Amino acid sequence: MSDLPYDPDRLTACAAEIIATTRELSTLGWTPATSSNFSMRLDADHAAITISGRDKGGLTPADVMVIDLTGAAVNTSARPSAETLLHTQIYRRYPAATAVLHTHSRTQTVASRLFAADGVIRLKDYELLKAIAGHTTHETQLDLPVFPNTQDIPELVARVEAWIQADKPLYGYLIDGHGIYTWGRDMAEAERHIEAFEFLLGCELDLRRLQA
Amino acid sequence: MSDLPYDPDRLTACAAEIIATTRELSTLGWTPATSSNFSMRLDADHAAITISGRDKGGLTPADVMVIDLTGAAVNTSARPSAETLLHTQIYRRYPAATAVLHTHSRTQTVASRLFAADGVIRLKDYELLKAIAGHTTHETQLDLPVFPNTQDIPELVARVEAWIQADKPLYGYLIDGHGIYTWGRDMAEAERHIEAFEFLLGCELDLRRLQA
Amino acid sequence: MSDLPYDPDRLTACAAEIIATTRELSTLGWTPATSSNFSMRLDADHAAITISGRDKGGLTPADVMVIDLTGAAVNTSARPSAETLLHTQIYRRYPAATAVLHTHSRTQTVASRLFAADGVIRLKDYELLKAIAGHTTHETQLDLPVFPNTQDIPELVARVEAWIQADKPLYGYLIDGHGIYTWGRDMAEAERHIEAFEFLLGCELDLRRLQA
Amino acid sequence: MSDLPYDPDRLTACAAEIIATTRELSTLGWTPATSSNFSMRLDADHAAITISGRDKGGLTPADVMVIDLTGAAVNTSARPSAETLLHTQIYRRYPAATAVLHTHSRTQTVASRLFAADGVIRLKDYELLKAIAGHTTHETQLDLPVFPNTQDIPELVARVEAWIQADKPLYGYLIDGHGIYTWGRDMAEAERHIEAFEFLLGCELDLRRLQA
C-alpha cells in the first residue's frame, strides 16, 4: 500500500492524458515558447499539473507534478508555477471539473487585447456554442470575460471569484495579452471547450476584419 | 444469408470510406469540437451515417450507424442526430448522390455569417468552379444558398426543398453561423466538392478584405 | 533495347520526382480538388506530365504520361489535358527548362484576381527575390504577368508568346482566377521558384491589407 | 588526438542540434526556398554554420561547416555565405551566446517591411515577452530594431554594432524585406526566442489589421 496522499495509479493515468492533450495542442501552435499549462484533478484534495517552463511538444511523466488545492507541491521538490492558483481555484469552485487547460494561441492573445477594454467578448448565433456544456441551441449568448493581466496571481484569482460571486455563468476566461483558461468534467470536455473557444474567437476576429 | 435489410459488406466498405474522409477533413481543422457529420448511401432505402458527438479525428466502425431514408435508426439502439434529415433529403431528392458531407470550418462559418442577409453567395470567374460537377468553364456563376440557422431541422429541410422546387441548381448550401452541406456521386466527388467550396469561400473572404 | 522514342529509365526517374514534388505541394494545400499539373522534360522532344483529374496527394507512376512537344500523347491511350500546351511551350521556348509546375493555391488565385486589371504584379525589395534564378540582389524588380483566363489554351499560349517576343524576362506567370506556372533548370530550381513566388505573393497581399 | 583546431565531438553534437532545429523551423514554413541559416558556437574561436543554398527541410551533417569568428572557413573548401559575419558578430559581442538562428517567415518579412520606416518595432504588454531572456513581467517594452537591407554585409554589421554601442538592449533584429536574427545561451533558448518573436510579430500585424 502506498503512503502517498493520492492514488499513484490515478496520477499515472492523468499524466498520460495530460501529455497526450498537451502534444495535440502544441502541434496546433497554441503553446508557443514553453508557455501554457495543463492539469487534471486526482481527487477532492489533489491535482496533477505540468511543471512550468518545459517545451510542451515533448512532455514526459517527469514533467507533471502533484499539488494540493491550496497550490502547494506534494511529494516533490519541484516548485509549482504561480499560475497554479488559477487551476486550483477552478477545482475548488467547480467540484465537477476534472481538467483545466490554459493555452496561449495567437488568436486568443489578439482577441484578449482587442476586447480588453470591454472586459468581455459576447459570443452569439454560432452553432458551435452547442459544444459548450449546457448549451443546446445557437440562439443563446455566452459572455467570455477578459481580465486584465497581472503578475499578481491572487489578484487574478480575486477577479475570477468576483465574476463567479456575481452569479454570472463561467465556462472559461481570457487574460489580456495572455491566453485562455477553460475546463471540463473530463479531459474530452475540456478539449471540446478549448477547441470551441479558439474557433469562436477566430470567427469573431475574422468578422470584425470583414465588417469594418 | 443475412437477415439485415441492407448489405453488410456495403456497410463495411462505406464505413471505411467515411472514416478515411472524416480523418482527412478533421486534420484540416474543419470538424472542430465534435461538430460535423458524414454519410454514404447503402442502397435505395438506407444510408450509413456518423453518430453525432464523437471526436471526428479517431472514428471507428462503431461510430457509424445505419438509417433508412426517413431518418429512422435501423438495427441499432443508437439515436440518429436531428441533422440526419438533411442527409436523407439529399439521398431522396438526388438519386445519383451516394455521399453527403457536412463540415464546419472557420471559413464556412464566417462566410455564412457574412452572406446570411443576402441569402446566397455568388461564385464566378474561378477556374476551380470546374471542380463542381457539370461545370466545364470558369465563365459561369454558381449560387451557393445560405439558409438561416434553426434547431428545427424540418424547417431547414423545407427551405432546401423550396430552393429545389424553384428549379434552382443546388450543389451545396451553407447554414448561417454553422457550416456547409455538399454531396457527390461518390465519395471522391463529394470530397472534391467540399474542397472546392472551402477554397472558393476562402478566396471570396480574402478578396472582400482586400478590395474594401 | 527499347523501341520507345524516349528513354524509359529517364521516365521512371522523372515520374518519381514528379510524384514526390506533387505530394509536397499537395500537402501544402496548393492543389485543391484535383487541380494543378506537373511535368518534366525527358529529352529534346518529349516530356512526362501528370494525367489531369487525379487527386494530387496520392499519385502513382500510372498517373504520369508521356507527350511530345506538340502536346500529343506518346505510347499511351491517355488523353493529355488541354493545359499541356502551356507546359510544352516552356520546353520549346526555354531549352534549359526541365521541370514545369502549375499549382493553384488560394494566395495565387486571390493575387491573380486582385492584379488582373493591372496585368502584372511588380515584386521588389524582397531578399527572397534572390531565390529566382539570375537575381543576386534584393535591389531589383521582377514583373510577374497576370494573363486573362480562358478555356482556349492556344489563346493563352499566344499571350505568353507575345510577352516573350517583347523581350520581357519571364520566370513564371499567373492566370486570372486560376493559378501559377513556373519552371526551372531542374526540379529543385522549379520548386524553389514556386515556393518563392507563393511567399512573395503572400507578402504582397498582407502588405496591401495592412497599408490600406 | 585530433589536429583539428576545434573539438570534433562538439561539432558532431552541434551539427545534430542544428539539423533538428532547422527541420522544425522548416516544417513551420519559416525557411522558404533555401533561405535562412543557423549556427552554434563550438568554442571561444569557432562556430558551426549551415552551408547556404541548401534545402533546409533535409539537412545532413555534410551541410554544416566550421568557421572561425572572423568568418573564415576552417578545414573545408566550402565557402561560407556572406551573412556568416552576422553570426560571428553575435558570438564575439555576446560571449554567452551559443546559438544563432536566422529565419525568413512571411510574418517576419511583412513586419520588417511595415516597420522599416520606423526602424523599430516596440513590443509591450504581452505575457509572452517573459519568454525573452531577462524579462520577468509583461509590464515591459522590448524594442526590436529593423535595419535596412543591403547586400553589403559589413554595412549591416556596422548598424548592429552601432545599436549595441548605444547601450540599447538587443535580443534580436529584423532586416527590411528579409527576416529575423535572434540567439540564445543554448539552442533551446534561441528557439524559444525565435518562437516568441514570430508570435509577437504575428499579434502586432493582426492588431494593426483589426484596429485600423
Coordinates of N, CA and C in Angstrom, one line a residue, chain A residues 32-35 83 104-106 109-110 113-114 149-151 177-178 205 208-209, chain D residues 107 124-128 130-131 137-138 192 195 199 202-203 206-207 209-211:
Chain A
P32 N 3.1 28.4 -27.7 CA 4.4 28.9 -28.1 C 5.4 29.1 -27.0
A33 N 6.7 28.8 -27.3 CA 7.8 29.2 -26.5 C 7.7 28.8 -25.0
T34 N 7.4 27.5 -24.7 CA 7.2 27.0 -23.3 C 6.1 27.6 -22.5
S35 N 5.2 28.4 -23.2 CA 4.0 28.9 -22.4 C 3.0 27.8 -22.2
E83 N 0.9 30.5 -11.5 CA -0.4 30.4 -12.2 C -1.2 29.1 -11.7
H104 N -2.4 29.5 -25.2 CA -1.8 30.8 -25.5 C -1.7 31.0 -27.0
S105 N -2.8 30.7 -27.7 CA -2.7 30.9 -29.2 C -2.7 32.3 -29.6
R106 N -2.2 32.6 -30.8 CA -2.2 33.9 -31.4 C -3.6 34.5 -31.4
T109 N -4.6 35.5 -27.8 CA -3.9 36.7 -27.4 C -4.4 37.9 -28.1
V110 N -4.6 37.9 -29.4 CA -5.1 39.0 -30.1 C -6.5 39.4 -29.7
R113 N -6.4 41.2 -26.3 CA -6.0 42.6 -26.5 C -7.1 43.5 -27.0
L114 N -7.8 42.9 -28.0 CA -8.8 43.7 -28.7 C -10.1 44.0 -27.8
N149 N -4.3 41.6 -17.3 CA -3.2 40.8 -17.0 C -2.4 41.4 -15.8
T150 N -1.9 40.5 -15.0 CA -1.1 40.9 -13.8 C -0.2 39.8 -13.4
Q151 N 1.0 40.1 -12.9 CA 1.9 39.1 -12.4 C 1.5 38.7 -11.0
G177 N -3.6 40.1 -23.2 CA -2.2 39.9 -23.7 C -1.7 38.6 -23.4
H178 N -2.5 37.6 -23.0 CA -2.0 36.4 -22.5 C -2.8 35.2 -23.2
L205 N -12.8 37.5 -34.8 CA -11.8 38.3 -35.4 C -12.0 38.5 -36.9
R208 N -14.9 40.8 -37.6 CA -14.5 42.2 -37.3 C -13.7 42.8 -38.5
R209 N -12.8 42.0 -39.0 CA -12.0 42.4 -40.1 C -12.8 42.7 -41.4
Chain D
T107 N 5.5 36.3 -41.9 CA 5.2 37.3 -40.8 C 6.4 38.2 -40.6
K124 N 5.0 45.4 -26.3 CA 4.7 45.6 -24.9 C 3.4 45.0 -24.5
D125 N 3.3 44.7 -23.2 CA 2.0 44.2 -22.6 C 1.6 42.8 -23.1
Y126 N 2.6 42.1 -23.6 CA 2.3 40.7 -23.9 C 2.9 39.8 -22.8
E127 N 2.2 38.8 -22.4 CA 2.7 37.9 -21.4 C 3.9 37.1 -22.0
L128 N 3.9 36.9 -23.3 CA 4.9 36.1 -23.9 C 6.3 36.8 -24.0
K130 N 7.8 37.4 -21.5 CA 8.5 36.7 -20.5 C 9.3 35.5 -21.1
A131 N 9.1 35.2 -22.3 CA 9.8 34.1 -23.0 C 11.2 34.6 -23.4
T137 N 8.2 40.1 -16.4 CA 6.8 40.6 -16.4 C 6.4 41.1 -17.8
H138 N 5.1 41.1 -18.0 CA 4.6 41.6 -19.3 C 4.6 43.1 -19.2
R192 N 13.3 29.3 -28.3 CA 12.2 30.0 -27.5 C 12.1 31.4 -28.0
E195 N 10.6 31.6 -31.6 CA 9.1 31.3 -31.5 C 8.4 32.5 -30.9
F199 N 5.6 34.9 -32.8 CA 4.3 35.0 -32.2 C 3.9 36.5 -32.0
G202 N 3.4 38.4 -35.2 CA 2.1 38.0 -35.8 C 1.0 38.7 -35.1
C203 N 1.0 38.8 -33.7 CA 0.0 39.5 -33.0 C 0.0 41.0 -33.4
D206 N -1.8 41.3 -36.7 CA -3.2 41.1 -36.5 C -3.9 42.3 -35.9
L207 N -3.3 42.9 -34.8 CA -3.9 44.0 -34.2 C -3.9 45.2 -35.1
R209 N -4.2 45.2 -38.3 CA -5.4 45.0 -39.2 C -6.7 45.2 -38.6
L210 N -6.8 44.8 -37.3 CA -8.1 44.9 -36.6 C -8.4 46.3 -36.0
Q211 N -7.4 47.0 -35.8 CA -7.6 48.3 -35.1 C -7.6 49.5 -36.1

